[in-house]
Amino acid sequence: MTATLGWLRRQLAGIVALVLVTSVFLIARLPSYSAAETENMASKFSFKPLSIALPGGFPEQSIRKVNKDYTHIDAWISSVGAAIAMNDLDGDGLSNDLCLVDTRIDQVVVTPTPGARADRYAPFALNPAPLPMNDHMAPMGCVPGDYNEDGRLDLLVYMWGRTPIIYLAKPGAAKLSADAYQPVELVPGPNSTNGVYTGKQWNTNAATVADFDGDGHDDIFIGNYFADGPVLDPTKSGGVHMNHSMSDGHNGGEDYFFRFTGASANGVSYQCLDNVLSKTASKGWELGAAATDLDGDQLPELYLANDFGPDRMFYNRSTPGHIKLSPVEGVRSPIVPKSKSVGNDSFKGMGVDFGDFNHDGIYDMFVSNITTSWGIEESNFQYISTAKNQADLRSKLREGVAPWKDESAPNGTAWSGWGWDPKIEDFNNSGELSIAQATGFVKGQTDRWPQLQELATANDELLQNPFWWPNARAGDDIGGHQTMKFFVKGPDGRYADLAPELGLAIPTPTRGIATGDADGDGRIDFAIARQWGEPVFYSNQSPGTGAYLTLQLTRDSGVTAGTLPGAGSPVTGAQVTVTTADGRKFIGRVDGSSGHSGRRSSEVHIGLGQNVAGPLKVHLQWRDRTGQVRDQDLQLNPGRHCLELGQQAKEK
């Protein structure tokens, strides 16, 4: 017996390798859906592409000017920045306003969604004056939110080369225009010389809004990509560096939390915290972030999608006035590769979103990575919760364990291309969630995958010096003709990409996806931000959709006096659980901006499927402005409802 055990011990590595190879072989041989089956699945969806109106008069570019040390990889440095958000900015009751970053003009544009009521105002670019600026910065994202708590949605704009700006909606504005916003600094202090910005050179690519400390007020997380430096200054040489590892990079930009401390008619104030995360965790190369209450205590957990190294997930242990997050990781086993457990991966995290794929009342996750065959073939993550219930989940999170298992390979969602922003939505109200995913990197004519593969195997000691990076310039191509994905759950539980059948497979790199019901018909529309291409809006015209519940959840404090209407202050983080007559559970939340550079609207939308009638059992949980956790059970009919949440929920 002893000899046998010794032999098994010596052969363990080979046995594990054989099991893994066999598993990959079996996954690769999973049957795919037939053409007839995919056609039948696609017949339940329909999207009409519409052009998005943009302001004129701005000079256009096709690549950015960069630091001299980055000149030979200026296409790589120019590969991010396209962003888009959908929300109700003018208070008309519909999520029919877009805030987008168009890299071709390097402007942050506010414009109506195309279609009905597109003539409410003319598209315009936000004006940062009188705040100081310079010629070596570029916007990277736009996050709507009521930052000064007056009931009107403001806009947080984060950038490369500068600290973020909050554009506060002016109560006295007659309608949306550039003059309707007052720009204020998120990070106040001396930051100019002779009117030119000379402050901190943050290079931000991730942001999310949530009440992290549970005091009843929204806070802001800012995740920086490059370390502070003149990345976009073509007059400078040096002062910049790349990642020091392809799989364990932690020399990126610092992360910051901004805890809300007060607001007035002319501004808003935050306490900047730079010690919430450990220095190693705080300096990942962030490209995506999502904050969602996972265990039901109305304190949002945080997931960070990191390029060049392990993603990070944090359990929230905060108290009012103090933000405290502790890391959690998946449990590894001999048959689960390291990179397939939460917080242990060596992949290139690009974006993340939460949704309950299996109706067990616990959030699952989808994470985008680089998944290009014959390029860099990692895999996306479709993490499915293994916890028995929220109490079990809470217990495990408190122990530092993240109980999610990656099911992307057997589900058919593992491989898609160079992934970016994902959005999990029920687009046809079938009761099943689909996944829309942006993909593609640098578009050109000369294939540079071989050089990138060489770089991926290079010595880590060389990586952080950009001198050793292979060329990636105008005309070079790295996954530039990949198309967005639209994963839909099929009859046997596996997912199929229906983008080709639905006319969504356009060979242009996409970055951000914004979702919301722009026309109030109960069907989720979406808009796409393309890198160096025109953005596009997809009007949802899916036939025979099922029942749905859409909830607009706002604070009971209402909108302060003024001419400009307001949609009300979103109750960020509020949780909704719907139970149908047949016992199925559906969950949703007021999202504070999960993803990469795309932002869903503040409404909660839940598809219920066919033959569902009311009243529905709806459980709400939220924090009021005092930080007190509230919950209430309601009976609501399917359709659209507007509720004010204070000490109780009241329908408007």
XYZ file of C-alpha atoms in Angstrom:
652
model
C 0.000 0.000 0.000
C 2.819 2.395 0.942
C 4.576 1.728 -2.372
C 1.351 2.300 -4.290
C 0.735 5.628 -2.521
C 4.293 6.676 -3.236
C 3.886 5.851 -6.918
C 0.635 7.817 -7.075
C 2.306 10.776 -5.422
C 5.111 10.751 -7.975
C 2.630 10.507 -10.858
C 0.217 13.141 -9.506
C 1.446 15.943 -11.778
C 1.047 13.769 -14.854
C -2.392 12.550 -13.766
C -3.591 16.124 -13.212
C -2.206 17.157 -16.611
C -3.985 14.236 -18.282
C -7.277 15.161 -16.596
C -6.938 18.769 -17.748
C -6.077 17.806 -21.322
C -9.014 15.394 -21.405
C -11.340 18.083 -20.016
C -10.233 20.607 -22.642
C -10.677 17.952 -25.368
C -14.211 17.169 -24.213
C -15.114 20.860 -24.006
C -13.768 21.427 -27.507
C -15.990 18.611 -28.758
C -19.186 19.963 -27.214
C -21.844 20.004 -29.916
C -22.754 23.378 -31.352
C -26.200 24.537 -32.339
C -27.299 23.873 -35.909
C -28.034 26.672 -38.352
C -31.737 26.028 -37.939
C -31.456 26.215 -34.155
C -29.496 29.474 -34.165
C -31.916 30.938 -36.706
C -34.818 30.036 -34.429
C -33.048 31.594 -31.420
C -32.272 34.742 -33.416
C -35.897 35.081 -34.542
C -36.763 36.160 -30.992
C -34.564 39.276 -31.235
C -34.465 42.269 -33.544
C -32.387 45.451 -33.353
C -32.518 48.435 -35.686
C -29.217 50.359 -36.028
C -29.583 54.149 -35.874
C -26.972 56.874 -36.258
C -26.172 58.988 -33.223
C -26.145 62.749 -33.786
C -22.847 64.446 -32.943
C -21.838 68.108 -32.782
C -19.738 69.512 -35.613
C -16.826 71.899 -35.753
C -14.185 69.792 -34.003
C -10.955 68.686 -35.736
C -10.739 64.923 -36.187
C -7.848 62.545 -35.563
C -7.236 58.849 -36.132
C -4.449 58.276 -33.626
C -3.149 60.102 -30.561
C 0.056 62.039 -30.060
C 2.036 60.307 -27.325
C 5.156 60.530 -25.193
C 8.306 60.144 -27.302
C 9.101 56.850 -25.581
C 5.772 55.492 -26.842
C 5.979 56.695 -30.446
C 6.584 53.218 -31.883
C 3.496 51.890 -30.036
C 1.233 54.908 -30.484
C -1.561 52.715 -31.896
C -1.436 50.604 -28.719
C -1.548 53.723 -26.544
C -4.450 54.962 -28.701
C -6.508 51.793 -28.227
C -8.809 52.975 -25.409
C -11.075 55.923 -24.724
C -14.327 55.272 -26.580
C -17.072 55.291 -23.949
C -20.841 55.633 -23.678
C -23.547 55.959 -21.022
C -27.358 55.996 -21.243
C -29.590 57.726 -18.707
C -32.274 60.347 -18.112
C -30.310 63.594 -18.105
C -33.158 66.009 -18.880
C -35.742 64.631 -16.456
C -38.331 63.599 -19.036
C -38.802 60.189 -17.393
C -36.953 58.157 -20.036
C -33.358 56.930 -20.367
C -33.086 58.630 -23.747
C -29.923 60.692 -23.280
C -26.386 59.615 -24.123
C -23.059 60.799 -22.747
C -20.266 59.495 -24.956
C -16.567 59.911 -25.553
C -15.729 60.077 -29.264
C -11.995 59.448 -29.657
C -11.991 60.949 -33.153
C -12.602 64.408 -31.666
C -11.517 63.744 -28.048
C -14.708 65.322 -26.746
C -17.340 64.276 -24.241
C -20.651 64.603 -26.065
C -24.197 64.751 -24.702
C -26.837 63.851 -27.290
C -30.395 62.479 -27.429
C -30.927 58.863 -28.383
C -32.081 58.689 -32.016
C -35.717 58.053 -32.872
C -38.764 59.609 -31.250
C -38.124 62.835 -29.326
C -34.589 63.210 -30.690
C -35.272 66.914 -31.272
C -35.401 67.866 -27.557
C -31.999 69.570 -27.748
C -29.021 69.775 -30.063
C -25.994 67.535 -29.362
C -23.150 69.364 -27.631
C -19.714 68.811 -26.111
C -19.109 69.464 -22.428
C -17.036 72.564 -21.779
C -14.495 72.314 -18.912
C -13.898 76.095 -18.756
C -13.010 77.812 -16.510
C -11.115 74.804 -15.113
C -7.518 74.598 -16.351
C -6.695 72.183 -19.184
C -3.745 71.499 -21.500
C -3.080 69.823 -24.855
C -1.802 66.552 -23.384
C -4.931 64.918 -21.990
C -7.889 62.922 -23.307
C -11.276 61.878 -21.858
C -11.765 58.175 -21.180
C -15.249 57.803 -19.703
C -18.470 59.428 -18.522
C -20.442 58.297 -15.457
C -23.894 59.840 -14.821
C -24.882 60.276 -11.173
C -26.467 62.761 -8.792
C -23.248 63.872 -7.167
C -24.630 66.942 -5.354
C -27.937 65.248 -4.421
C -30.268 67.842 -5.952
C -32.305 65.315 -7.945
C -30.658 66.103 -11.297
C -28.133 63.796 -12.926
C -24.614 65.178 -13.188
C -21.696 63.762 -15.176
C -18.333 62.498 -13.899
C -15.678 62.589 -16.627
C -12.367 60.789 -16.065
C -9.298 61.215 -18.222
C -5.710 60.444 -19.069
C -3.390 63.299 -18.114
C -5.668 64.867 -15.499
C -7.773 64.269 -12.396
C -11.530 63.798 -13.031
C -14.069 66.592 -13.486
C -17.660 66.581 -12.225
C -20.108 68.473 -14.427
C -22.968 69.573 -12.156
C -26.342 70.182 -13.796
C -27.377 73.798 -13.208
C -30.868 74.083 -11.694
C -31.538 77.307 -13.601
C -30.749 75.955 -17.064
C -33.620 76.135 -19.537
C -32.631 72.911 -21.313
C -29.645 70.656 -21.861
C -26.705 72.439 -23.460
C -23.038 73.074 -22.730
C -24.135 76.027 -20.574
C -26.347 73.724 -18.473
C -23.350 72.256 -16.635
C -20.934 73.721 -14.117
C -17.558 71.906 -14.082
C -15.972 71.378 -10.663
C -12.860 69.510 -9.580
C -13.140 66.095 -7.963
C -9.643 66.716 -6.572
C -9.416 70.376 -5.525
C -6.157 72.185 -4.962
C -3.515 74.171 -6.826
C -3.332 72.581 -10.275
C -2.563 75.341 -12.776
C 0.196 77.659 -13.908
C -0.907 80.738 -15.837
C -4.254 79.074 -16.480
C -2.732 75.837 -17.872
C -3.279 72.539 -16.045
C -0.124 71.403 -14.250
C -1.706 69.168 -11.618
C -1.586 65.420 -11.086
C -1.338 63.407 -14.301
C -3.716 60.571 -13.529
C -4.421 58.067 -16.294
C -7.847 56.694 -15.389
C -9.635 53.816 -17.114
C -12.059 52.583 -14.451
C -14.640 54.232 -12.245
C -17.724 53.175 -10.360
C -20.185 54.832 -7.997
C -21.583 53.198 -4.844
C -22.312 53.905 -1.187
C -19.215 52.063 0.000
C -19.384 53.099 3.666
C -23.157 52.748 4.098
C -23.846 56.308 5.216
C -26.641 56.886 2.669
C -24.508 58.904 0.217
C -22.795 57.769 -2.981
C -19.010 57.515 -3.041
C -16.694 57.250 -6.055
C -13.993 54.702 -6.920
C -11.288 55.762 -9.382
C -8.978 53.124 -10.878
C -5.921 54.346 -12.773
C -4.216 52.393 -15.565
C -0.784 53.908 -16.237
C 1.038 55.340 -13.251
C 0.951 59.135 -13.057
C 2.934 60.548 -15.971
C 2.936 62.371 -19.330
C 1.608 59.485 -21.437
C 0.023 61.832 -24.014
C 2.691 64.554 -24.054
C 4.672 64.349 -27.341
C 7.109 66.985 -26.089
C 8.339 64.712 -23.295
C 10.631 61.698 -23.303
C 10.481 59.543 -20.198
C 8.452 59.775 -17.056
C 6.412 56.772 -18.180
C 6.694 52.999 -17.929
C 4.858 49.870 -18.997
C 3.840 46.871 -16.898
C 6.643 44.932 -15.220
C 4.891 41.622 -15.863
C 2.380 40.171 -18.316
C 0.727 38.078 -15.620
C 1.454 39.725 -12.255
C 1.740 43.430 -12.982
C 1.269 45.727 -9.981
C 3.103 48.884 -11.043
C 0.114 50.620 -12.594
C -1.652 53.752 -11.448
C -2.863 54.222 -7.870
C -6.511 53.586 -6.947
C -8.533 56.093 -4.950
C -11.831 56.172 -3.084
C -13.707 59.432 -2.697
C -16.061 59.427 0.280
C -18.932 61.889 0.022
C -18.725 64.589 2.700
C -21.143 67.273 1.557
C -22.765 69.277 -1.219
C -24.004 72.768 -1.854
C -25.663 74.697 -4.660
C -22.244 75.380 -6.195
C -20.292 72.223 -5.571
C -19.702 68.911 -3.882
C -16.926 67.723 -1.572
C -15.278 64.348 -1.074
C -12.614 62.939 1.199
C -9.906 61.296 -0.899
C -8.767 57.950 0.521
C -5.669 56.236 -0.902
C -5.172 53.561 1.760
C -8.332 51.469 1.440
C -6.555 48.776 -0.610
C -3.089 47.351 -0.102
C -0.363 48.922 -2.241
C -0.106 45.773 -4.363
C -3.848 45.607 -4.984
C -4.083 49.360 -5.488
C -1.597 49.423 -8.342
C -3.141 46.948 -10.745
C -3.679 48.030 -14.343
C -7.428 48.647 -14.029
C -9.681 48.529 -17.080
C -12.981 47.640 -15.412
C -14.786 47.890 -12.093
C -18.146 46.858 -10.663
C -19.647 47.415 -7.212
C -22.681 45.357 -6.164
C -24.100 44.170 -2.850
C -23.701 40.401 -3.106
C -24.601 39.178 0.385
C -27.646 41.322 1.161
C -26.227 43.704 3.773
C -26.521 46.805 1.550
C -22.751 47.258 1.494
C -21.406 46.831 -2.057
C -18.629 44.386 -2.819
C -16.058 45.483 -5.416
C -14.608 43.573 -8.391
C -11.630 45.039 -10.274
C -10.745 43.762 -13.747
C -6.989 44.141 -14.165
C -4.918 44.014 -17.297
C -1.548 42.230 -16.959
C -2.383 40.341 -13.795
C -4.883 38.975 -11.319
C -8.295 40.543 -10.975
C -9.216 41.535 -7.433
C -12.435 41.012 -5.502
C -13.182 42.642 -2.148
C -15.717 41.993 0.588
C -17.162 45.139 2.151
C -16.699 45.508 5.927
C -17.249 49.285 6.043
C -18.990 51.390 8.654
C -20.361 54.919 8.151
C -17.427 57.262 7.665
C -14.899 54.445 7.201
C -14.392 52.388 4.035
C -12.895 48.967 4.718
C -12.583 46.253 2.056
C -10.945 42.853 2.482
C -9.745 40.642 -0.390
C -11.513 37.366 -1.193
C -10.299 34.605 -3.503
C -11.646 31.463 -5.056
C -10.653 28.077 -3.667
C -8.139 26.269 -5.860
C -8.070 22.533 -6.417
C -5.899 20.124 -8.453
C -8.438 20.050 -11.297
C -9.129 23.805 -11.374
C -6.354 25.822 -13.057
C -5.071 28.753 -11.022
C -6.396 31.306 -13.483
C -9.900 29.868 -13.241
C -10.393 30.867 -9.600
C -11.453 34.349 -8.524
C -8.511 36.615 -7.716
C -5.823 34.159 -8.864
C -5.851 34.620 -12.628
C -2.965 35.739 -14.816
C -5.259 36.939 -17.602
C -5.912 40.397 -19.064
C -9.100 41.602 -17.359
C -10.959 44.159 -19.493
C -14.468 44.497 -18.052
C -16.963 42.937 -15.621
C -20.704 42.816 -14.977
C -23.030 41.057 -12.517
C -26.238 39.101 -13.185
C -28.073 36.043 -11.862
C -27.812 33.491 -14.672
C -29.441 30.550 -12.852
C -32.200 32.253 -10.807
C -30.841 31.167 -7.430
C -31.057 34.693 -6.032
C -27.272 35.178 -5.956
C -25.303 37.281 -8.410
C -23.012 35.596 -10.896
C -20.348 37.411 -12.935
C -19.055 37.737 -16.472
C -15.487 38.980 -16.982
C -13.934 39.852 -20.360
C -10.389 38.765 -21.160
C -8.219 38.314 -24.280
C -9.474 35.147 -25.969
C -8.146 35.169 -29.539
C -7.318 31.854 -31.193
C -3.846 31.880 -32.739
C -3.256 35.141 -30.882
C -3.476 35.152 -27.106
C -6.069 32.602 -26.060
C -7.002 33.015 -22.446
C -10.721 32.777 -21.694
C -13.573 34.894 -20.488
C -14.969 34.051 -17.059
C -18.602 33.217 -16.490
C -18.457 32.785 -12.752
C -21.491 30.938 -11.340
C -22.119 31.106 -7.600
C -21.771 27.861 -5.634
C -23.143 29.266 -2.362
C -26.320 27.695 -0.983
C -27.937 31.038 -0.174
C -27.021 34.583 0.828
C -26.271 33.555 4.412
C -23.842 30.906 3.183
C -22.330 33.412 0.767
C -21.861 35.959 3.538
C -20.170 33.384 5.753
C -17.712 32.413 3.032
C -16.932 36.007 2.077
C -16.179 36.812 5.711
C -13.715 33.910 5.690
C -11.979 35.354 2.612
C -13.468 32.818 0.191
C -15.128 33.764 -3.101
C -17.522 30.876 -3.897
C -17.857 31.182 -7.670
C -16.947 28.621 -10.330
C -16.045 29.489 -13.908
C -18.470 27.786 -16.305
C -17.538 29.736 -19.441
C -16.125 26.784 -21.379
C -19.066 24.364 -21.058
C -21.480 27.306 -21.438
C -19.913 28.387 -24.723
C -18.934 31.884 -23.558
C -15.201 31.354 -22.987
C -13.831 32.549 -26.306
C -14.859 35.653 -28.185
C -11.815 37.743 -29.143
C -10.109 40.681 -27.455
C -12.916 41.327 -24.979
C -13.885 44.657 -23.443
C -17.143 45.894 -21.935
C -19.806 43.239 -21.116
C -23.439 43.953 -20.334
C -25.769 41.302 -18.913
C -29.414 41.998 -19.788
C -32.676 40.286 -20.699
C -33.106 41.878 -24.108
C -36.352 40.109 -25.073
C -37.935 39.657 -21.627
C -37.675 35.891 -21.936
C -36.692 35.489 -18.289
C -33.154 34.511 -19.339
C -30.145 36.832 -19.347
C -28.016 37.395 -22.439
C -24.490 38.835 -22.660
C -23.515 41.636 -25.024
C -19.741 41.991 -25.264
C -17.505 44.544 -26.979
C -14.390 43.153 -28.703
C -11.431 44.097 -30.934
C -8.193 45.998 -30.358
C -6.251 47.850 -33.085
C -7.551 47.927 -36.662
C -5.172 48.021 -39.619
C -3.748 45.970 -42.475
C -0.495 44.476 -41.112
C -0.969 41.557 -38.715
C 1.056 42.100 -35.532
C -0.111 39.063 -33.573
C 3.252 37.240 -34.025
C 5.159 40.136 -32.457
C 2.642 40.368 -29.634
C 3.007 36.644 -28.962
C 6.778 37.115 -28.710
C 6.243 39.975 -26.259
C 3.948 37.790 -24.148
C 6.808 35.324 -23.636
C 9.492 37.965 -23.037
C 11.492 38.292 -19.832
C 9.583 40.381 -17.295
C 12.706 42.450 -16.644
C 12.369 43.943 -20.128
C 8.647 44.633 -20.201
C 8.331 47.888 -18.267
C 10.743 49.673 -20.612
C 8.680 50.599 -23.710
C 11.858 50.402 -25.804
C 11.530 46.604 -25.915
C 7.926 46.581 -27.109
C 7.348 45.690 -30.784
C 5.870 48.256 -33.140
C 2.143 48.949 -33.021
C 1.552 51.952 -35.238
C -1.003 53.265 -37.701
C -1.755 50.525 -40.231
C -0.903 47.673 -37.861
C -3.645 45.226 -36.900
C -4.159 43.297 -33.662
C -7.630 41.795 -33.535
C -8.909 44.855 -35.371
C -11.571 43.065 -37.394
C -13.206 41.237 -34.507
C -16.910 41.798 -33.991
C -19.049 42.288 -30.890
C -20.677 39.220 -29.367
C -24.265 38.627 -28.388
C -24.439 35.459 -26.296
C -27.929 33.982 -25.889
C -28.855 30.942 -23.804
C -30.121 28.096 -25.948
C -32.548 25.252 -25.247
C -29.902 22.958 -23.746
C -28.418 25.649 -21.485
C -25.388 26.475 -23.612
C -24.970 29.911 -25.177
C -24.664 30.832 -28.834
C -23.288 34.044 -30.335
C -26.158 35.446 -32.409
C -24.404 38.674 -33.450
C -24.003 37.550 -37.105
C -27.669 36.567 -37.410
C -28.793 39.851 -35.834
C -26.642 42.136 -37.978
C -24.452 43.127 -35.016
C -21.191 41.584 -36.270
C -19.553 44.733 -37.655
C -15.728 44.342 -38.015
C -14.806 47.494 -36.072
C -13.269 47.529 -32.568
C -15.897 48.265 -29.930
C -15.287 49.425 -26.359
C -18.301 50.484 -24.288
C -21.911 49.256 -24.241
C -24.684 51.363 -22.700
C -28.083 49.795 -22.008
C -31.490 51.170 -21.088
C -35.084 51.482 -22.241
C -34.889 54.689 -24.277
C -38.512 54.800 -25.466
C -40.305 53.225 -22.499
C -41.664 50.248 -24.443
C -40.263 47.699 -21.971
C -37.486 46.494 -24.277
C -33.822 47.179 -23.477
C -32.054 49.195 -26.181
C -28.300 49.587 -26.329
C -25.623 51.880 -27.722
C -22.068 51.011 -28.731
C -18.932 53.161 -28.487
C -16.449 52.250 -31.208
C -12.728 52.971 -30.996
C -11.922 55.343 -33.887
C -15.347 54.730 -35.408
C -18.859 56.113 -35.330
C -20.958 55.167 -32.311
C -24.228 53.395 -33.039
C -27.579 53.038 -31.293
C -29.579 49.805 -31.549
C -33.321 50.245 -31.094
C -34.818 47.047 -29.679
C -37.652 45.841 -31.877
C -37.714 42.229 -30.726
C -41.045 40.531 -31.484
C -43.267 38.657 -29.051
C -41.407 39.718 -25.943
C -42.486 38.484 -22.533
C -43.601 40.343 -19.437
C -41.250 42.680 -17.621
C -40.903 44.864 -14.561
C -39.100 48.205 -14.844
C -38.544 50.184 -11.651
C -37.337 53.760 -11.422
C -36.118 54.015 -7.810
C -35.327 57.525 -6.591
C -34.859 59.290 -3.254
C -37.899 60.806 -1.579
C -36.071 64.122 -1.142
C -37.228 65.117 -4.632
C -35.713 67.680 -7.005
C -34.538 71.057 -5.704
C -36.152 74.180 -7.122
C -35.071 75.308 -10.574
C -35.987 75.451 -14.236
C -34.142 72.305 -15.342
C -36.219 69.194 -14.586
C -34.646 66.272 -12.788
C -35.288 62.551 -12.868
C -34.688 62.281 -9.128
C -31.650 61.011 -7.285
C -31.107 57.285 -8.049
C -30.978 55.016 -4.995
C -27.679 53.497 -6.060
C -27.283 49.938 -4.819
C -30.978 49.348 -4.091
C -31.792 45.648 -4.572
C -34.932 44.182 -6.149
C -36.112 40.579 -5.828
C -39.133 39.447 -7.832
C -40.871 36.123 -7.147
C -43.340 34.857 -9.745
C -46.362 32.667 -9.060
C -44.449 29.561 -10.146
C -41.694 30.260 -7.577
C -38.971 31.601 -9.877
C -36.752 34.372 -8.512
C -35.317 37.341 -10.392
C -32.927 39.919 -8.965
C -31.748 43.336 -10.099
C -30.150 46.488 -8.684
C -29.688 50.184 -9.303
C -26.262 49.966 -10.922
C -23.638 52.596 -10.182
C -21.772 51.935 -13.458
C -20.409 48.403 -13.823
C -18.199 47.533 -16.757
C -15.306 48.944 -18.756
C -16.445 52.172 -20.438
C -20.155 51.506 -20.950
C -22.825 52.487 -18.380
C -26.360 51.119 -18.060
C -29.218 53.384 -17.032
C -30.252 53.795 -13.388
C -33.521 51.922 -13.872
C -33.926 48.314 -12.758
C -35.216 46.151 -15.601
C -36.239 42.521 -15.080
C -37.568 40.284 -17.863
C -40.111 37.742 -16.624
C -40.910 35.508 -19.592
C -44.182 34.590 -21.259
C -47.540 34.109 -19.560
C -46.647 36.018 -16.397
C -49.425 38.038 -14.806
C -49.587 40.143 -11.677
C -49.543 40.964 -9.026
C -45.874 40.139 -8.534
C -44.195 39.657 -5.173
C -41.498 42.333 -5.114
C -39.006 42.720 -2.263
C -37.027 45.974 -2.072
C -33.965 46.659 0.044
C -32.131 49.999 0.212
C -30.385 52.510 2.467
C -32.091 55.805 3.170
C -30.190 59.094 3.392
C -29.410 58.457 7.085
C -27.698 55.177 6.224
C -30.492 53.058 7.718
C -31.185 49.805 5.835
C -34.818 49.579 4.772
C -36.756 46.749 3.178
C -40.331 46.390 2.036
C -42.546 43.857 0.286
C -44.824 45.121 -2.468
C -47.404 43.695 -4.828
C -46.810 45.157 -8.297
C -48.217 44.364 -11.700
C -45.789 43.807 -14.593
C -44.856 46.996 -16.420
C -43.232 50.271 -15.462
C -43.318 51.810 -11.975
C -41.727 54.892 -10.417
C -41.080 54.583 -6.677
C -39.690 57.042 -4.143
C -37.621 55.391 -1.418
C -37.235 56.990 1.993
C -38.250 55.287 5.207
C -40.831 53.527 3.013
C -41.396 52.962 -0.685
C -44.103 55.084 -2.265
C -45.289 54.881 -5.860
C -45.342 58.238 -7.651
